[in-house]
mmCIF file of C-alpha atoms in Angstrom:
data_model
loop_
_atom_site.group_PDB
_atom_site.id
_atom_site.type_symbol
_atom_site.label_atom_id
_atom_site.label_comp_id
_atom_site.label_asym_id
_atom_site.label_seq_id
_atom_site.Cartn_x
_atom_site.Cartn_y
_atom_site.Cartn_z
ATOM 1 C CA MET A 1 105.815 122.620 84.756
ATOM 2 C CA GLY A 2 107.375 119.982 86.938
ATOM 3 C CA ARG A 3 108.296 116.636 85.539
ATOM 4 C CA ASN A 4 106.432 113.780 87.183
ATOM 5 C CA SER A 5 108.585 112.150 89.819
ATOM 6 C CA GLY A 6 107.336 108.657 89.099
ATOM 7 C CA GLY A 7 106.504 106.776 92.262
ATOM 8 C CA ILE A 8 104.964 103.736 93.814
ATOM 9 C CA THR A 9 101.456 102.687 92.914
ATOM 10 C CA SER A 10 99.239 100.327 94.859
ATOM 11 C CA SER A 11 97.452 97.853 92.633
ATOM 12 C CA GLY A 12 93.749 97.065 92.763
ATOM 13 C CA LYS A 13 91.016 99.596 93.118
ATOM 14 C CA GLY A 14 90.992 102.924 94.384
ATOM 15 C CA GLY A 15 126.565 102.692 96.755
ATOM 16 C CA SER A 16 127.966 102.017 100.275
ATOM 17 C CA SER A 17 126.097 99.925 102.845
ATOM 18 C CA GLY A 18 126.350 102.508 105.611
ATOM 19 C CA GLY A 19 124.223 105.524 106.342
ATOM 20 C CA SER A 20 124.224 108.681 108.422
ATOM 21 C CA LYS A 21 121.449 110.282 110.465
ATOM 22 C CA GLY A 22 119.978 113.584 109.312
ATOM 23 C CA ALA A 23 116.747 115.606 109.289
ATOM 24 C CA THR A 24 114.925 112.778 107.534
ATOM 25 C CA GLU A 25 115.835 110.330 110.326
ATOM 26 C CA LYS A 26 114.387 112.290 113.232
ATOM 27 C CA GLY A 27 113.435 109.835 115.970
ATOM 28 C CA TYR A 28 115.366 106.946 114.412
ATOM 29 C CA THR A 29 117.315 104.467 116.515
ATOM 30 C CA ALA A 30 120.811 103.366 115.478
ATOM 31 C CA LYS A 31 119.282 100.124 114.184
ATOM 32 C CA MET A 32 116.787 101.990 111.999
ATOM 33 C CA VAL A 33 119.546 104.149 110.532
ATOM 34 C CA LYS A 34 121.711 101.129 109.825
ATOM 35 C CA ASN A 35 118.946 99.088 108.182
ATOM 36 C CA ILE A 36 116.828 101.708 106.411
ATOM 37 C CA VAL A 37 119.419 104.309 105.436
ATOM 38 C CA GLY A 38 121.880 101.535 104.686
ATOM 39 C CA MET A 39 119.409 99.973 102.249
ATOM 40 C CA GLU A 40 118.773 103.351 100.644
ATOM 41 C CA GLN A 41 122.465 103.865 100.047
ATOM 42 C CA LYS A 42 122.569 100.597 98.113
ATOM 43 C CA TYR A 43 119.571 101.396 95.914
ATOM 44 C CA ARG A 44 119.568 105.174 95.398
ATOM 45 C CA ARG A 45 121.511 104.916 92.115
ATOM 46 C CA ASN A 46 119.602 101.973 90.619
ATOM 47 C CA LYS A 47 117.917 102.528 87.251
ATOM 48 C CA ASP A 48 114.779 100.618 88.296
ATOM 49 C CA GLU A 49 112.574 101.638 91.193
ATOM 50 C CA THR A 50 112.326 99.298 94.184
ATOM 51 C CA LEU A 51 110.043 99.539 97.204
ATOM 52 C CA HIS A 52 111.430 98.361 100.556
ATOM 53 C CA VAL A 53 109.039 97.766 103.439
ATOM 54 C CA PHE A 54 110.314 97.971 107.023
ATOM 55 C CA ASN A 55 108.417 97.589 110.285
ATOM 56 C CA SER A 56 108.386 100.442 112.788
ATOM 57 C CA LYS A 57 111.496 99.040 114.499
ATOM 58 C CA GLY A 58 113.528 99.025 111.296
ATOM 59 C CA ASP A 59 113.371 95.335 110.411
ATOM 60 C CA ILE A 60 113.005 94.554 106.712
ATOM 61 C CA VAL A 61 109.629 93.024 105.842
ATOM 62 C CA SER A 62 109.775 92.809 102.055
ATOM 63 C CA SER A 63 111.249 94.302 98.887
ATOM 64 C CA ILE A 64 109.242 94.772 95.693
ATOM 65 C CA GLY A 65 111.020 95.429 92.428
ATOM 66 C CA GLY A 66 109.671 97.665 89.692
ATOM 67 C CA LYS A 67 110.596 98.694 86.186
ATOM 68 C CA GLY A 68 111.921 102.107 85.306
ATOM 69 C CA ALA A 69 110.389 104.863 87.461
ATOM 70 C CA GLN A 70 107.487 102.847 88.869
ATOM 71 C CA VAL A 71 106.788 99.904 91.131
ATOM 72 C CA VAL A 72 103.333 98.367 91.634
ATOM 73 C CA PHE A 73 102.319 96.514 94.789
ATOM 74 C CA ASP A 74 99.303 94.948 96.479
ATOM 75 C CA PRO A 75 98.324 97.197 99.423
ATOM 76 C CA LYS A 76 96.859 94.194 101.252
ATOM 77 C CA LYS A 77 100.389 92.807 101.588
ATOM 78 C CA ILE A 78 101.770 95.928 103.279
ATOM 79 C CA PRO A 79 101.342 95.916 107.082
ATOM 80 C CA ALA A 80 99.950 99.068 108.685
ATOM 81 C CA ASN A 81 102.492 101.314 110.423
ATOM 82 C CA SER A 82 105.244 100.287 108.021
ATOM 83 C CA ILE A 83 108.106 102.523 106.910
ATOM 84 C CA LEU A 84 108.209 102.537 103.113
ATOM 85 C CA THR A 85 111.227 103.663 101.137
ATOM 86 C CA HIS A 86 111.904 103.654 97.415
ATOM 87 C CA ASN A 87 114.262 105.188 94.887
ATOM 88 C CA HIS A 88 113.406 107.805 92.244
ATOM 89 C CA PRO A 89 115.718 106.958 89.305
ATOM 90 C CA ARG A 90 114.762 109.686 86.829
ATOM 91 C CA SER A 91 117.612 112.016 87.807
ATOM 92 C CA LEU A 92 120.275 109.398 87.074
ATOM 93 C CA GLY A 93 122.779 110.797 84.611
ATOM 94 C CA GLU A 94 121.620 114.392 85.117
ATOM 95 C CA SER A 95 124.078 117.176 85.910
ATOM 96 C CA GLY A 96 123.922 120.325 87.982
ATOM 97 C CA ILE A 97 120.829 121.012 90.032
ATOM 98 C CA ARG A 98 118.867 118.345 88.143
ATOM 99 C CA ARG A 99 120.903 115.703 90.017
ATOM 100 C CA ILE A 100 118.704 116.442 93.047
ATOM 101 C CA GLY A 101 115.734 114.740 91.407
ATOM 102 C CA ASN A 102 112.139 115.104 92.556
ATOM 103 C CA SER A 103 110.275 114.785 95.813
ATOM 104 C CA PHE A 104 107.110 112.682 96.209
ATOM 105 C CA SER A 105 104.540 112.068 93.505
ATOM 106 C CA SER A 106 100.781 111.956 93.976
ATOM 107 C CA ASP A 107 100.904 108.146 93.762
ATOM 108 C CA ASP A 108 103.515 108.052 96.546
ATOM 109 C CA ILE A 109 101.284 109.989 98.929
ATOM 110 C CA ARG A 110 98.159 108.103 97.936
ATOM 111 C CA SER A 111 99.921 104.793 98.567
ATOM 112 C CA ALA A 112 101.225 105.873 101.971
ATOM 113 C CA ILE A 113 97.727 106.832 103.105
ATOM 114 C CA ARG A 114 96.060 103.710 101.668
ATOM 115 C CA VAL A 115 98.310 101.364 103.648
ATOM 116 C CA ASN A 116 98.407 103.707 106.685
ATOM 117 C CA ALA A 117 102.202 103.819 106.571
ATOM 118 C CA LYS A 118 104.087 105.368 109.457
ATOM 119 C CA GLU A 119 106.458 107.022 107.017
ATOM 120 C CA MET A 120 107.082 107.283 103.291
ATOM 121 C CA ARG A 121 110.619 107.896 102.053
ATOM 122 C CA ALA A 122 112.109 108.489 98.607
ATOM 123 C CA VAL A 123 115.754 108.695 97.589
ATOM 124 C CA THR A 124 117.471 110.081 94.504
ATOM 125 C CA PRO A 125 121.193 109.791 93.755
ATOM 126 C CA THR A 126 121.856 112.896 95.875
ATOM 127 C CA TYR A 127 118.835 113.560 98.138
ATOM 128 C CA THR A 128 116.521 111.854 100.629
ATOM 129 C CA PHE A 129 112.888 112.900 101.156
ATOM 130 C CA SER A 130 110.654 111.863 104.060
ATOM 131 C CA ILE A 131 107.017 112.361 105.019
ATOM 132 C CA LYS A 132 105.943 111.096 108.448
ATOM 133 C CA ARG A 133 102.382 110.468 109.589
ATOM 134 C CA PRO A 134 101.264 112.587 112.581
ATOM 135 C CA LYS A 135 100.282 110.826 115.811
ATOM 136 C CA GLY A 136 96.615 111.385 115.022
ATOM 137 C CA GLY A 137 96.849 109.813 111.579
ATOM 138 C CA TRP A 138 97.204 111.200 108.054
ATOM 139 C CA GLY A 139 94.091 113.334 108.558
ATOM 140 C CA VAL A 140 92.769 112.840 105.051
ATOM 141 C CA SER A 141 91.577 110.043 102.769
ATOM 142 C CA ALA A 142 93.680 108.881 99.833
ATOM 143 C CA ASP A 143 91.149 110.321 97.390
ATOM 144 C CA GLU A 144 91.062 113.713 99.099
ATOM 145 C CA ALA A 145 94.859 113.791 99.289
ATOM 146 C CA THR A 146 95.013 113.122 95.546
ATOM 147 C CA LYS A 147 92.716 116.099 94.914
ATOM 148 C CA ALA A 148 94.722 118.293 97.276
ATOM 149 C CA PHE A 149 97.929 117.269 95.528
ATOM 150 C CA ALA A 150 96.456 118.221 92.152
ATOM 151 C CA ASN A 151 95.361 121.604 93.491
ATOM 152 C CA ALA A 152 98.769 122.292 95.014
ATOM 153 C CA ASN A 153 100.412 121.139 91.800
ATOM 154 C CA ARG A 154 98.433 123.698 89.801
ATOM 155 C CA THR A 155 99.310 126.454 92.268
ATOM 156 C CA VAL A 156 103.022 125.661 92.133
ATOM 157 C CA SER A 157 102.882 125.471 88.339
ATOM 158 C CA LYS A 158 101.465 129.011 88.187
ATOM 159 C CA GLN A 159 104.117 130.203 90.621
ATOM 160 C CA GLY A 160 106.813 128.583 88.486
ATOM 161 C CA HIS A 161 105.581 130.237 85.317
ATOM 162 C CA ASN A 162 105.415 133.613 87.061
ATOM 163 C CA TYR A 163 108.977 133.137 88.307
ATOM 164 C CA LEU A 164 110.220 132.332 84.807
ATOM 165 C CA ASN A 165 108.307 135.209 83.250
ATOM 166 C CA GLN A 166 109.831 137.622 85.767
ATOM 167 C CA THR A 167 113.360 136.274 85.334
ATOM 168 C CA LYS A 168 114.380 134.478 82.178
ATOM 169 C CA TRP A 169 113.307 131.260 80.506
ATOM 170 C CA ASN A 170 116.854 129.961 80.396
ATOM 171 C CA GLU A 171 118.038 126.445 81.174
ATOM 172 C CA SER A 172 119.299 127.327 84.647
ATOM 173 C CA ASN A 173 116.032 128.905 85.792
ATOM 174 C CA ILE A 174 113.895 126.217 84.169
ATOM 175 C CA ALA A 175 115.927 123.495 85.907
ATOM 176 C CA ARG A 176 115.542 125.234 89.260
ATOM 177 C CA ALA A 177 111.772 125.589 88.801
ATOM 178 C CA GLU A 178 111.391 121.935 87.831
ATOM 179 C CA VAL A 179 113.589 120.505 90.581
ATOM 180 C CA THR A 180 111.857 122.499 93.335
ATOM 181 C CA HIS A 181 108.353 121.907 91.955
ATOM 182 C CA PHE A 182 107.285 118.797 93.894
ATOM 183 C CA HIS A 183 109.193 119.928 96.979
ATOM 184 C CA LYS A 184 106.972 123.031 97.063
ATOM 185 C CA VAL A 185 103.869 120.892 96.508
ATOM 186 C CA MET A 186 104.826 118.713 99.469
ATOM 187 C CA LYS A 187 105.496 121.722 101.692
ATOM 188 C CA MET A 188 101.979 122.969 100.957
ATOM 189 C CA LEU A 189 100.386 119.594 101.757
ATOM 190 C CA ALA A 190 102.469 119.129 104.904
ATOM 191 C CA LYS A 191 101.344 122.517 106.184
ATOM 192 C CA LYS A 192 97.707 121.768 105.340
ATOM 193 C CA TYR A 193 97.581 118.379 107.092
ATOM 194 C CA GLY A 194 100.298 118.683 109.734
ATOM 195 C CA TRP A 195 102.609 116.110 108.152
ATOM 196 C CA ASP A 196 106.288 116.036 109.107
ATOM 197 C CA TYR A 197 108.037 116.630 105.778
ATOM 198 C CA SER A 198 111.808 116.877 105.454
ATOM 199 C CA LYS A 199 114.659 116.411 103.019
ATOM 200 C CA LYS A 200 118.441 116.163 103.224
ATOM 201 C CA ASN A 201 121.398 116.344 100.890
ATOM 202 C CA ASN A 202 123.401 113.141 100.941
#
């Protein structure tokens, strides 16, 4: 259950240029919307994943290109309190509900915690996902978050199978279960650690 959403991985151990403000831009200034959301609009339909690093004021710090549905970076080169955004290209070319794509992967969350990012963002061709660090910090180590993600993933998988067993294993229901899978995982983790998780339809 749930196709892996790809994501950004830290190396080493352990469309239009404009953008609009929504739930995922809570607390953003006009400059942050213009720079960050504007960049996302340009990259959300790219076939290769790219990580863009912004400072807390919305100024671009660096861009790191990847291949396919993954980009690898050196965490030592990412300043603390950065806003990280990247595209999830796996839903390109999909139709119906599958066009939404997936929310964050385990590697995405692990990377955000390792570099102590202020926010991690991910965009698909049609959706934007955001997870913001609480004022007191992420509240968990990268390793513990990875374990918690795996546990939540198993729980959501069981829920998905129960849903399909109670309804029908047809394409429509399977697509719905898969597309909502990682969103449900993130909702569980956000509730557990007090993270500010949101998404919006673009």
